């Protein structure tokens, strides 16, 4: 088990389309364990493999409330609901949309409102190789769409105005140049 470094923009790997998983191996299982450990440590409620530099179509998610979540009442039991999505495909989206203030572990400390379909149907393979098709709504649907975007090299800032997007990317490009000096 290892906490892996999370890539920040403008790393070009975050803009690449990732490759489907063709076989679930011990290496895949070890990678998923590292992805969950990295996500919980961040902390986050989702993480896509390209965010740790692995260009495969793998996502981990856990949108359940945990004791460290401010909304969890004192004494409420700590719960978690880890979901592993291999080769996820969104097969249907609702016309109804929902606006959520999104952030991204690869674009730290920036939060902007993004409008996305409120309900989705998603098909994926789990770590046991079973094909799952399920519906999701609310925050889980937002998170799933955010993560599937990562697998296609798309970031939440791509939904913002060019002005807002460029203001954010310029800050990270400047920081990357300084780090390279
Ligand atoms: O993919 C990532 O960068 C992790 C994202 C997942 C996410 C983004 C927007 C909306 C929902 C999920 C987050 O940075 S995880 C941090 C977080 C925690 C609670 C609520 C929203 C975002
Ligand atoms: Zn993200």
PDB file of C-alpha atoms and ligand atoms in Angstrom:
ATOM      1  CA  UNK A   1       0.000   0.000   0.000  1.00  0.00           C
ATOM      2  CA  UNK A   2       1.334   3.450  -0.849  1.00  0.00           C
ATOM      3  CA  UNK A   3       0.169   7.037  -1.029  1.00  0.00           C
ATOM      4  CA  UNK A   4       1.088   8.167  -4.532  1.00  0.00           C
ATOM      5  CA  UNK A   5       1.937  11.750  -5.590  1.00  0.00           C
ATOM      6  CA  UNK A   6      -1.048  13.476  -7.249  1.00  0.00           C
ATOM      7  CA  UNK A   7      -0.289  15.253 -10.550  1.00  0.00           C
ATOM      8  CA  UNK A   8      -1.178  18.944 -10.834  1.00  0.00           C
ATOM      9  CA  UNK A   9      -2.023  20.900 -13.973  1.00  0.00           C
ATOM     10  CA  UNK A  10      -0.344  21.686 -16.404  1.00  0.00           C
ATOM     11  CA  UNK A  11       0.983  18.088 -16.412  1.00  0.00           C
ATOM     12  CA  UNK A  12       0.142  16.901 -19.975  1.00  0.00           C
ATOM     13  CA  UNK A  13      -0.924  13.449 -18.729  1.00  0.00           C
ATOM     14  CA  UNK A  14      -4.038  15.092 -17.231  1.00  0.00           C
ATOM     15  CA  UNK A  15      -5.156  16.015 -20.769  1.00  0.00           C
ATOM     16  CA  UNK A  16      -4.628  12.563 -22.293  1.00  0.00           C
ATOM     17  CA  UNK A  17      -7.311   9.967 -23.067  1.00  0.00           C
ATOM     18  CA  UNK A  18      -6.551   6.847 -21.030  1.00  0.00           C
ATOM     19  CA  UNK A  19      -6.509   3.232 -22.261  1.00  0.00           C
ATOM     20  CA  UNK A  20      -9.114   0.584 -21.382  1.00  0.00           C
ATOM     21  CA  UNK A  21      -8.104  -2.132 -18.904  1.00  0.00           C
ATOM     22  CA  UNK A  22      -7.836  -5.431 -20.851  1.00  0.00           C
ATOM     23  CA  UNK A  23      -7.113  -7.757 -17.901  1.00  0.00           C
ATOM     24  CA  UNK A  24      -7.556  -7.392 -14.131  1.00  0.00           C
ATOM     25  CA  UNK A  25      -4.270  -8.544 -12.592  1.00  0.00           C
ATOM     26  CA  UNK A  26      -2.606  -8.475  -9.165  1.00  0.00           C
ATOM     27  CA  UNK A  27      -0.987  -5.247 -10.412  1.00  0.00           C
ATOM     28  CA  UNK A  28      -4.470  -3.775 -11.035  1.00  0.00           C
ATOM     29  CA  UNK A  29      -5.553  -4.759  -7.509  1.00  0.00           C
ATOM     30  CA  UNK A  30      -2.424  -3.229  -5.982  1.00  0.00           C
ATOM     31  CA  UNK A  31      -2.973  -0.026  -7.984  1.00  0.00           C
ATOM     32  CA  UNK A  32      -6.595   0.270  -6.794  1.00  0.00           C
ATOM     33  CA  UNK A  33      -5.465  -0.169  -3.161  1.00  0.00           C
ATOM     34  CA  UNK A  34      -2.948   2.661  -3.652  1.00  0.00           C
ATOM     35  CA  UNK A  35      -5.623   4.817  -5.309  1.00  0.00           C
ATOM     36  CA  UNK A  36      -7.986   4.423  -2.336  1.00  0.00           C
ATOM     37  CA  UNK A  37      -5.172   5.136   0.133  1.00  0.00           C
ATOM     38  CA  UNK A  38      -4.155   8.224  -1.872  1.00  0.00           C
ATOM     39  CA  UNK A  39      -7.770   9.446  -2.147  1.00  0.00           C
ATOM     40  CA  UNK A  40      -8.554   9.049   1.581  1.00  0.00           C
ATOM     41  CA  UNK A  41      -5.260  10.752   2.489  1.00  0.00           C
ATOM     42  CA  UNK A  42      -5.900  13.771   0.215  1.00  0.00           C
ATOM     43  CA  UNK A  43      -8.775  13.769   1.366  1.00  0.00           C
ATOM     44  CA  UNK A  44     -11.087  13.367  -1.546  1.00  0.00           C
ATOM     45  CA  UNK A  45     -14.253  11.558  -2.544  1.00  0.00           C
ATOM     46  CA  UNK A  46     -12.954  10.459  -5.947  1.00  0.00           C
ATOM     47  CA  UNK A  47      -9.692   9.787  -7.783  1.00  0.00           C
ATOM     48  CA  UNK A  48      -8.922   8.763 -11.381  1.00  0.00           C
ATOM     49  CA  UNK A  49      -5.806   6.765 -12.312  1.00  0.00           C
ATOM     50  CA  UNK A  50      -4.336   9.495 -14.588  1.00  0.00           C
ATOM     51  CA  UNK A  51      -4.208  11.777 -11.539  1.00  0.00           C
ATOM     52  CA  UNK A  52      -1.397   9.580 -10.220  1.00  0.00           C
ATOM     53  CA  UNK A  53       0.154   9.189 -13.675  1.00  0.00           C
ATOM     54  CA  UNK A  54      -1.350   5.788 -14.548  1.00  0.00           C
ATOM     55  CA  UNK A  55      -2.953   6.111 -17.976  1.00  0.00           C
ATOM     56  CA  UNK A  56      -5.650   3.452 -17.494  1.00  0.00           C
ATOM     57  CA  UNK A  57      -9.459   3.732 -17.277  1.00  0.00           C
ATOM     58  CA  UNK A  58      -9.736   3.134 -13.519  1.00  0.00           C
ATOM     59  CA  UNK A  59     -11.601   5.291 -10.955  1.00  0.00           C
ATOM     60  CA  UNK A  60     -12.130   4.973  -7.206  1.00  0.00           C
ATOM     61  CA  UNK A  61     -14.945   6.789  -5.385  1.00  0.00           C
ATOM     62  CA  UNK A  62     -16.248   7.026  -1.826  1.00  0.00           C
ATOM     63  CA  UNK A  63     -18.954   9.655  -1.358  1.00  0.00           C
ATOM     64  CA  UNK A  64     -20.177   8.273   1.970  1.00  0.00           C
ATOM     65  CA  UNK A  65     -19.991  10.539   4.986  1.00  0.00           C
ATOM     66  CA  UNK A  66     -17.159   9.819   7.414  1.00  0.00           C
ATOM     67  CA  UNK A  67     -16.429  10.928  10.966  1.00  0.00           C
ATOM     68  CA  UNK A  68     -14.087  13.621   9.641  1.00  0.00           C
ATOM     69  CA  UNK A  69     -16.974  15.124   7.678  1.00  0.00           C
ATOM     70  CA  UNK A  70     -18.393  18.238   9.344  1.00  0.00           C
ATOM     71  CA  UNK A  71     -21.947  17.170   8.465  1.00  0.00           C
ATOM     72  CA  UNK A  72     -21.632  13.900  10.357  1.00  0.00           C
ATOM     73  CA  UNK A  73     -23.325  14.363  13.728  1.00  0.00           C
ATOM     74  CA  UNK A  74     -21.385  13.622  16.929  1.00  0.00           C
ATOM     75  CA  UNK A  75     -21.522   9.921  17.670  1.00  0.00           C
ATOM     76  CA  UNK A  76     -22.868   9.067  14.219  1.00  0.00           C
ATOM     77  CA  UNK A  77     -21.108   5.918  13.073  1.00  0.00           C
ATOM     78  CA  UNK A  78     -18.263   6.258  10.606  1.00  0.00           C
ATOM     79  CA  UNK A  79     -19.286   4.740   7.291  1.00  0.00           C
ATOM     80  CA  UNK A  80     -17.619   4.343   3.948  1.00  0.00           C
ATOM     81  CA  UNK A  81     -18.861   3.123   0.588  1.00  0.00           C
ATOM     82  CA  UNK A  82     -15.818   2.447  -1.620  1.00  0.00           C
ATOM     83  CA  UNK A  83     -16.616   1.919  -5.317  1.00  0.00           C
ATOM     84  CA  UNK A  84     -14.062   0.747  -7.912  1.00  0.00           C
ATOM     85  CA  UNK A  85     -14.981   1.536 -11.516  1.00  0.00           C
ATOM     86  CA  UNK A  86     -12.988  -0.155 -14.307  1.00  0.00           C
ATOM     87  CA  UNK A  87     -13.661   0.999 -17.891  1.00  0.00           C
ATOM     88  CA  UNK A  88     -16.676   3.079 -16.770  1.00  0.00           C
ATOM     89  CA  UNK A  89     -19.144   4.244 -19.438  1.00  0.00           C
ATOM     90  CA  UNK A  90     -21.970   6.705 -18.819  1.00  0.00           C
ATOM     91  CA  UNK A  91     -24.867   5.172 -20.792  1.00  0.00           C
ATOM     92  CA  UNK A  92     -27.643   7.730 -20.024  1.00  0.00           C
ATOM     93  CA  UNK A  93     -27.965  11.199 -18.517  1.00  0.00           C
ATOM     94  CA  UNK A  94     -31.087  13.044 -17.298  1.00  0.00           C
ATOM     95  CA  UNK A  95     -32.263  16.283 -18.869  1.00  0.00           C
ATOM     96  CA  UNK A  96     -32.508  17.737 -15.356  1.00  0.00           C
ATOM     97  CA  UNK A  97     -29.220  19.277 -14.261  1.00  0.00           C
ATOM     98  CA  UNK A  98     -27.624  20.195 -10.951  1.00  0.00           C
ATOM     99  CA  UNK A  99     -25.048  22.859 -10.115  1.00  0.00           C
ATOM    100  CA  UNK A 100     -22.299  21.843  -7.705  1.00  0.00           C
ATOM    101  CA  UNK A 101     -19.240  23.790  -6.565  1.00  0.00           C
ATOM    102  CA  UNK A 102     -16.510  21.459  -7.795  1.00  0.00           C
ATOM    103  CA  UNK A 103     -12.877  21.171  -6.849  1.00  0.00           C
ATOM    104  CA  UNK A 104     -10.149  18.861  -8.111  1.00  0.00           C
ATOM    105  CA  UNK A 105      -7.200  17.242  -6.375  1.00  0.00           C
ATOM    106  CA  UNK A 106      -5.137  18.111  -9.472  1.00  0.00           C
ATOM    107  CA  UNK A 107      -6.144  21.795  -9.277  1.00  0.00           C
ATOM    108  CA  UNK A 108      -5.888  22.448  -5.519  1.00  0.00           C
ATOM    109  CA  UNK A 109      -7.655  25.348  -3.803  1.00  0.00           C
ATOM    110  CA  UNK A 110      -9.873  26.324  -6.749  1.00  0.00           C
ATOM    111  CA  UNK A 111     -13.620  25.774  -6.563  1.00  0.00           C
ATOM    112  CA  UNK A 112     -16.112  26.800  -9.213  1.00  0.00           C
ATOM    113  CA  UNK A 113     -19.755  26.003  -9.958  1.00  0.00           C
ATOM    114  CA  UNK A 114     -20.253  23.394 -12.678  1.00  0.00           C
ATOM    115  CA  UNK A 115     -23.645  22.345 -14.072  1.00  0.00           C
ATOM    116  CA  UNK A 116     -24.025  18.638 -14.920  1.00  0.00           C
ATOM    117  CA  UNK A 117     -26.907  16.172 -15.440  1.00  0.00           C
ATOM    118  CA  UNK A 118     -28.446  15.359 -12.034  1.00  0.00           C
ATOM    119  CA  UNK A 119     -28.997  11.636 -12.709  1.00  0.00           C
ATOM    120  CA  UNK A 120     -26.916   9.205 -14.765  1.00  0.00           C
ATOM    121  CA  UNK A 121     -26.791   5.537 -15.644  1.00  0.00           C
ATOM    122  CA  UNK A 122     -23.272   4.098 -15.626  1.00  0.00           C
ATOM    123  CA  UNK A 123     -21.834   0.725 -16.682  1.00  0.00           C
ATOM    124  CA  UNK A 124     -18.480  -0.483 -15.390  1.00  0.00           C
ATOM    125  CA  UNK A 125     -16.535  -3.534 -14.321  1.00  0.00           C
ATOM    126  CA  UNK A 126     -15.700  -4.068 -10.638  1.00  0.00           C
ATOM    127  CA  UNK A 127     -12.446  -5.511  -9.321  1.00  0.00           C
ATOM    128  CA  UNK A 128     -13.997  -9.017  -9.470  1.00  0.00           C
ATOM    129  CA  UNK A 129     -14.516  -8.589 -13.208  1.00  0.00           C
ATOM    130  CA  UNK A 130     -18.331  -8.397 -12.901  1.00  0.00           C
ATOM    131  CA  UNK A 131     -20.171  -5.925 -15.152  1.00  0.00           C
ATOM    132  CA  UNK A 132     -22.333  -3.548 -13.099  1.00  0.00           C
ATOM    133  CA  UNK A 133     -24.946  -1.130 -14.463  1.00  0.00           C
ATOM    134  CA  UNK A 134     -26.492   1.282 -11.980  1.00  0.00           C
ATOM    135  CA  UNK A 135     -28.121   4.689 -11.624  1.00  0.00           C
ATOM    136  CA  UNK A 136     -26.666   7.513  -9.570  1.00  0.00           C
ATOM    137  CA  UNK A 137     -27.879  10.968  -8.615  1.00  0.00           C
ATOM    138  CA  UNK A 138     -26.779  14.002  -6.620  1.00  0.00           C
ATOM    139  CA  UNK A 139     -23.176  14.225  -5.424  1.00  0.00           C
ATOM    140  CA  UNK A 140     -22.391  10.629  -6.496  1.00  0.00           C
ATOM    141  CA  UNK A 141     -23.517  11.391 -10.056  1.00  0.00           C
ATOM    142  CA  UNK A 142     -21.462  14.613 -10.070  1.00  0.00           C
ATOM    143  CA  UNK A 143     -18.400  12.748  -8.792  1.00  0.00           C
ATOM    144  CA  UNK A 144     -18.769   9.916 -11.323  1.00  0.00           C
ATOM    145  CA  UNK A 145     -19.019  12.417 -14.193  1.00  0.00           C
ATOM    146  CA  UNK A 146     -16.011  14.362 -12.860  1.00  0.00           C
ATOM    147  CA  UNK A 147     -13.938  11.163 -12.699  1.00  0.00           C
ATOM    148  CA  UNK A 148     -14.994   9.808 -16.116  1.00  0.00           C
ATOM    149  CA  UNK A 149     -14.002  13.216 -17.526  1.00  0.00           C
ATOM    150  CA  UNK A 150     -10.508  12.635 -16.063  1.00  0.00           C
ATOM    151  CA  UNK A 151     -10.255   9.373 -18.047  1.00  0.00           C
ATOM    152  CA  UNK A 152     -10.907  11.408 -21.216  1.00  0.00           C
ATOM    153  CA  UNK A 153      -8.402  14.155 -20.387  1.00  0.00           C
ATOM    154  CA  UNK A 154     -11.176  16.622 -19.416  1.00  0.00           C
ATOM    155  CA  UNK A 155     -11.030  18.792 -16.266  1.00  0.00           C
ATOM    156  CA  UNK A 156     -13.804  20.699 -14.481  1.00  0.00           C
ATOM    157  CA  UNK A 157     -12.140  23.982 -15.524  1.00  0.00           C
ATOM    158  CA  UNK A 158     -12.925  23.061 -19.145  1.00  0.00           C
ATOM    159  CA  UNK A 159     -16.577  23.895 -18.323  1.00  0.00           C
ATOM    160  CA  UNK A 160     -15.660  27.422 -17.174  1.00  0.00           C
ATOM    161  CA  UNK A 161     -15.409  30.585 -19.260  1.00  0.00           C
ATOM    162  CA  UNK A 162     -12.123  30.960 -21.123  1.00  0.00           C
ATOM    163  CA  UNK A 163     -11.290  33.962 -18.916  1.00  0.00           C
ATOM    164  CA  UNK A 164     -11.773  31.997 -15.669  1.00  0.00           C
ATOM    165  CA  UNK A 165      -9.982  28.924 -17.039  1.00  0.00           C
ATOM    166  CA  UNK A 166      -6.974  30.905 -18.263  1.00  0.00           C
ATOM    167  CA  UNK A 167      -6.717  32.793 -14.958  1.00  0.00           C
ATOM    168  CA  UNK A 168      -6.438  29.444 -13.139  1.00  0.00           C
ATOM    169  CA  UNK A 169      -4.124  27.704 -15.621  1.00  0.00           C
ATOM    170  CA  UNK A 170      -1.749  30.694 -15.758  1.00  0.00           C
ATOM    171  CA  UNK A 171      -1.226  30.466 -11.967  1.00  0.00           C
ATOM    172  CA  UNK A 172      -0.270  26.777 -12.178  1.00  0.00           C
ATOM    173  CA  UNK A 173       1.902  27.317 -15.286  1.00  0.00           C
ATOM    174  CA  UNK A 174       3.798  30.049 -13.391  1.00  0.00           C
ATOM    175  CA  UNK A 175       4.242  27.739 -10.365  1.00  0.00           C
ATOM    176  CA  UNK A 176       5.469  24.924 -12.638  1.00  0.00           C
ATOM    177  CA  UNK A 177       8.040  27.258 -14.278  1.00  0.00           C
ATOM    178  CA  UNK A 178       9.298  28.367 -10.850  1.00  0.00           C
ATOM    179  CA  UNK A 179       9.604  24.731  -9.711  1.00  0.00           C
ATOM    180  CA  UNK A 180      11.637  23.921 -12.854  1.00  0.00           C
ATOM    181  CA  UNK A 181      14.157  26.758 -12.209  1.00  0.00           C
TER     182      UNK A 181
HETATM  183  O1  LIG B   1     -11.123  13.858  -9.053  1.00  0.00           O
HETATM  184  C1  LIG B   1     -10.775  14.600  -8.126  1.00  0.00           C
HETATM  185  O2  LIG B   1      -9.990  15.535  -8.279  1.00  0.00           O
HETATM  186  C2  LIG B   1     -11.423  14.413  -6.749  1.00  0.00           C
HETATM  187  C3  LIG B   1     -12.590  15.364  -6.684  1.00  0.00           C
HETATM  188  C4  LIG B   1     -13.857  14.620  -6.902  1.00  0.00           C
HETATM  189  C5  LIG B   1     -15.038  15.546  -6.971  1.00  0.00           C
HETATM  190  C6  LIG B   1     -14.959  16.794  -7.563  1.00  0.00           C
HETATM  191  C7  LIG B   1     -16.102  17.594  -7.621  1.00  0.00           C
HETATM  192  C8  LIG B   1     -17.294  17.161  -7.093  1.00  0.00           C
HETATM  193  C9  LIG B   1     -17.343  15.918  -6.513  1.00  0.00           C
HETATM  194  C10 LIG B   1     -16.216  15.112  -6.459  1.00  0.00           C
HETATM  195  C11 LIG B   1     -12.588  16.190  -5.397  1.00  0.00           C
HETATM  196  O3  LIG B   1     -11.477  17.009  -5.317  1.00  0.00           O
HETATM  197  S1  LIG B   1     -12.633  15.301  -3.961  1.00  0.00           S
HETATM  198  C12 LIG B   1     -12.772  16.681  -2.844  1.00  0.00           C
HETATM  199  C13 LIG B   1     -14.222  16.946  -2.560  1.00  0.00           C
HETATM  200  C14 LIG B   1     -14.674  16.542  -1.332  1.00  0.00           C
HETATM  201  C15 LIG B   1     -16.018  16.699  -1.044  1.00  0.00           C
HETATM  202  C16 LIG B   1     -16.890  17.250  -1.966  1.00  0.00           C
HETATM  203  C17 LIG B   1     -16.419  17.665  -3.200  1.00  0.00           C
HETATM  204  C18 LIG B   1     -15.058  17.525  -3.495  1.00  0.00           C
HETATM  205 ZN1  LIG B   2     -10.508  16.057 -10.399  1.00  0.00          ZN
END
